[in-house]
Amino acid sequence: MNIYDIAKEAGVSISTVSRVLNNKSNVKENTRRKVEAVLEKHDYRPSAIARGLVSSSMRTVAVLTVDIRVPHYARTAYTIEREFSRRGYEVMLCNTGGEMDETAKYLRVATEKNVDGIVLVGSVFNTICKVPEIQNLLGRIPMVLANGKVDAERSYSVLVDDGYGVGLAVDHLVKRGCQELYYLKDLDTVSAQLKCRGFLEAAERAGIKGGKRRVIETSMSLKGGMDAVEKLLQEGKKFDGVVCGEDITAAGAVKAIRRAGLKVPEDVAVTGYNNSEYARICEPPLTTVDNKPELVAMLSVQLLTSLIEETDAYSSCTIQPEIVPGGTA
Amino acid sequence: MNIYDIAKEAGVSISTVSRVLNNKSNVKENTRRKVEAVLEKHDYRPSAIARGLVSSSMRTVAVLTVDIRVPHYARTAYTIEREFSRRGYEVMLCNTGGEMDETAKYLRVATEKNVDGIVLVGSVFNTICKVPEIQNLLGRIPMVLANGKVDAERSYSVLVDDGYGVGLAVDHLVKRGCQELYYLKDLDTVSAQLKCRGFLEAAERAGIKGGKRRVIETSMSLKGGMDAVEKLLQEGKKFDGVVCGEDITAAGAVKAIRRAGLKVPEDVAVTGYNNSEYARICEPPLTTVDNKPELVAMLSVQLLTSLIEETDAYSSCTIQPEIVPGGTA
DNA sequence: CTGTTAGCGCTTTCAT
DNA sequence: ATGAAAGCGCTAACAG
């Protein structure tokens, strides 16, 4: 069933049907009703593909994340989807695993499908987009990086000051009297590096010596957090505060500290990062940092929408995280 | 840049370019190379929209879930996306919030965009699809329900025996000597009802009296689990086992039990459901039930693919959950 | 206010 | 092996 069938049955031309379909004003009320009746009768839906071919837009945006199973990305992607849905766009979900190949593949598909815009969620894309192979896929389509930055035509950023965020955690620990701090670093993305630097700078400001010796590299998992703490204990390191780059590692750290018979926060204080459900499940609930994924998502959608529809002036911006008091620090 | 530009520059007709693009065999090796050179030079990508208009397929499937932020759905959607990506399909992500309107809207969009197939994830759709307003949107497009069932043309199911799953948890508790069991019920979806019934039947089999009085309704959240346990304690109920319909409520239950000075599992044993990261963060880690979302997702994709491509014979199927021992039971 | 016509970029007969 | 031409379902410019 297409526009011709409708036209024939309503006894009008396809243009008139098209006009009715698109709520154009120049249709006689009588004709409009006649056409609408036929439309309703068949519960007719115009083909978005055919429309897309004409308007060269399918009202679709691609959202690339590393892995939607990571709660932080899930929250971001969720909000992006909801916001775009409100605005009449559908979202194509792309899990890249942080792989260059998958990213390239998806950018290619996005181009072929002529998506209206692209959102890259996560600072991995910061690094990935520098690869020449990816570089020449950029600039064709409006793009917003949520917590990333890339130098290309029509690419904008919504940044989160993660260094500042970790700094807040350090300040918080110092204020409650902690002196022997360690930082649990999990990944090696730009964001992870900024967090680490935020720790080092804040520690130095607070007069805490040791610098990089206070950074423990571990994996981004519950076990990663536990392992790191166990290592500290085994090595007989003195510590009264553990700053973590992720709630999940912080939860692991708390687990290991308490299993060792130490009290949190009395003996060792701990801070997480992300203000996730993980933080609340942890016992005691984590003191953590809210890096506001929903806000980042909203601003990203706003930015991309204005880019697509060429409405408002648009510019990149930066979000300041906030500390969320819990029971671990 | 389109197929005409390429044809002109290569000095051939558009049919030949199309043949090269689609790896058809009837092209002289020489011509092929000539065309490929031009293709490469411009890094040409054919328009998926135009192709879609001809083939009436955009190689896209829609995945509807309640809320991608719920880990269980995130895992399912993730696997579905990865599997479809491997097969050359993109995924349109749809968060319906379990709302009828949103579901209807998305089914309509899916129809307009002529998606190749639809996956409905979660047993809410079981109920939602019964609404007449939704009913007449079904049957047009191949559909698979992950953990749901609906009576419509071209609709199939991958079911999870959640009643059996909760039964496993009850058996486990009974085996370790628990007699005073309670069940924490969180939602009111079909799946939640099946779980509840699974509890009641298994309890009765084990000779535990009380029936429905042993079911506590609460909200699906950490607080929901805590509230339920606090209520039991306040009412002075005797209990040595708490079976939960979700890991998150189980984590809340454990929290409340321990805060009351009771030991888990010695005084009160607890079981969760979903085998999620929540279960591992909980201290002690939850004994939980694995309802295998990844497997469900894989089978759903397989089923939908065979439906779309009309290859193998297809049929609905059912998954059996497994108990995962932890430290709470 | 309504109809005719020319595309949008591609695939696919049907000739040659 | 290659090209010409029709058509997928729609929008929009133009004519009346």
Coordinates of N, CA and C (backbone and C1' of nucleotides) in Angstrom, one line a residue, chain A residues 2-3 18 22 44 46-47 51, chain D residues 8-15:
Chain A
N2 N 0.7 2.0 -1.1 CA 1.5 3.3 -1.1 C 0.6 4.5 -1.4
I3 N 1.3 5.6 -1.7 CA 0.6 6.8 -1.8 C -0.3 6.8 -3.1
S18 N 0.1 13.6 -0.5 CA 1.3 14.0 0.2 C 1.0 15.2 1.0
N22 N 1.5 15.6 5.1 CA 2.4 16.5 5.7 C 1.8 17.8 6.2
Y44 N -2.7 3.8 7.2 CA -1.6 4.0 6.3 C -0.4 4.7 6.9
P46 N 3.3 6.2 5.8 CA 4.2 6.5 4.7 C 5.6 5.9 5.0
S47 N 6.3 5.5 3.9 CA 7.6 4.9 4.0 C 8.7 5.9 4.4
R51 N 10.8 8.7 2.0 CA 11.0 10.1 2.5 C 12.4 10.4 2.6
Chain D
dC8 P 7.2 0.4 -8.7 O5' 7.7 0.3 -7.2 C5' 8.6 -0.7 -6.8 C4' 9.5 -0.2 -5.7 C3' 8.8 0.9 -4.9 O3' 8.2 0.3 -3.7 C1' 11.1 1.5 -5.5
dG9 P 6.7 0.5 -3.5 O5' 6.6 2.0 -2.8 C5' 7.3 2.2 -1.5 C4' 7.4 3.7 -1.3 C3' 6.0 4.4 -1.3 O3' 5.9 5.1 -0.1 C1' 7.6 5.5 -2.6
dC10 P 4.6 6.1 0.1 O5' 5.3 7.5 -0.1 C5' 6.2 8.0 0.8 C4' 7.2 9.0 0.2 C3' 6.5 10.4 0.1 O3' 6.8 11.2 1.3 C1' 7.9 9.8 -1.8
dT11 P 6.1 12.6 1.4 O5' 7.1 13.6 0.6 C5' 8.5 13.7 1.0 C4' 9.1 14.7 0.1 C3' 8.5 16.1 0.1 O3' 9.6 17.0 0.2 C1' 8.6 15.3 -2.1
dA12 P 9.4 18.6 0.4 O5' 9.5 19.2 -1.0 C5' 10.7 18.9 -1.8 C4' 10.5 19.6 -3.2 C3' 9.9 21.0 -3.1 O3' 10.4 21.8 -4.1 C1' 8.6 19.6 -4.4
dA13 P 10.5 23.4 -3.9 O5' 10.7 23.8 -5.4 C5' 11.5 23.1 -6.3 C4' 10.9 23.1 -7.6 C3' 10.3 24.4 -8.1 O3' 10.7 24.7 -9.4 C1' 8.6 22.7 -8.2
dC14 P 10.3 26.1 -10.1 O5' 9.1 25.7 -11.0 C5' 9.2 24.6 -11.9 C4' 7.8 24.3 -12.5 C3' 7.1 25.6 -12.9 O3' 6.9 25.5 -14.3 C1' 5.7 24.1 -11.7
dA15 P 6.2 26.7 -15.1 O5' 4.7 26.0 -15.3 C5' 4.7 24.6 -15.5 C4' 3.3 24.2 -15.7 C3' 2.4 25.3 -16.4 O3' 1.5 24.6 -17.3 C1' 1.5 24.7 -14.2

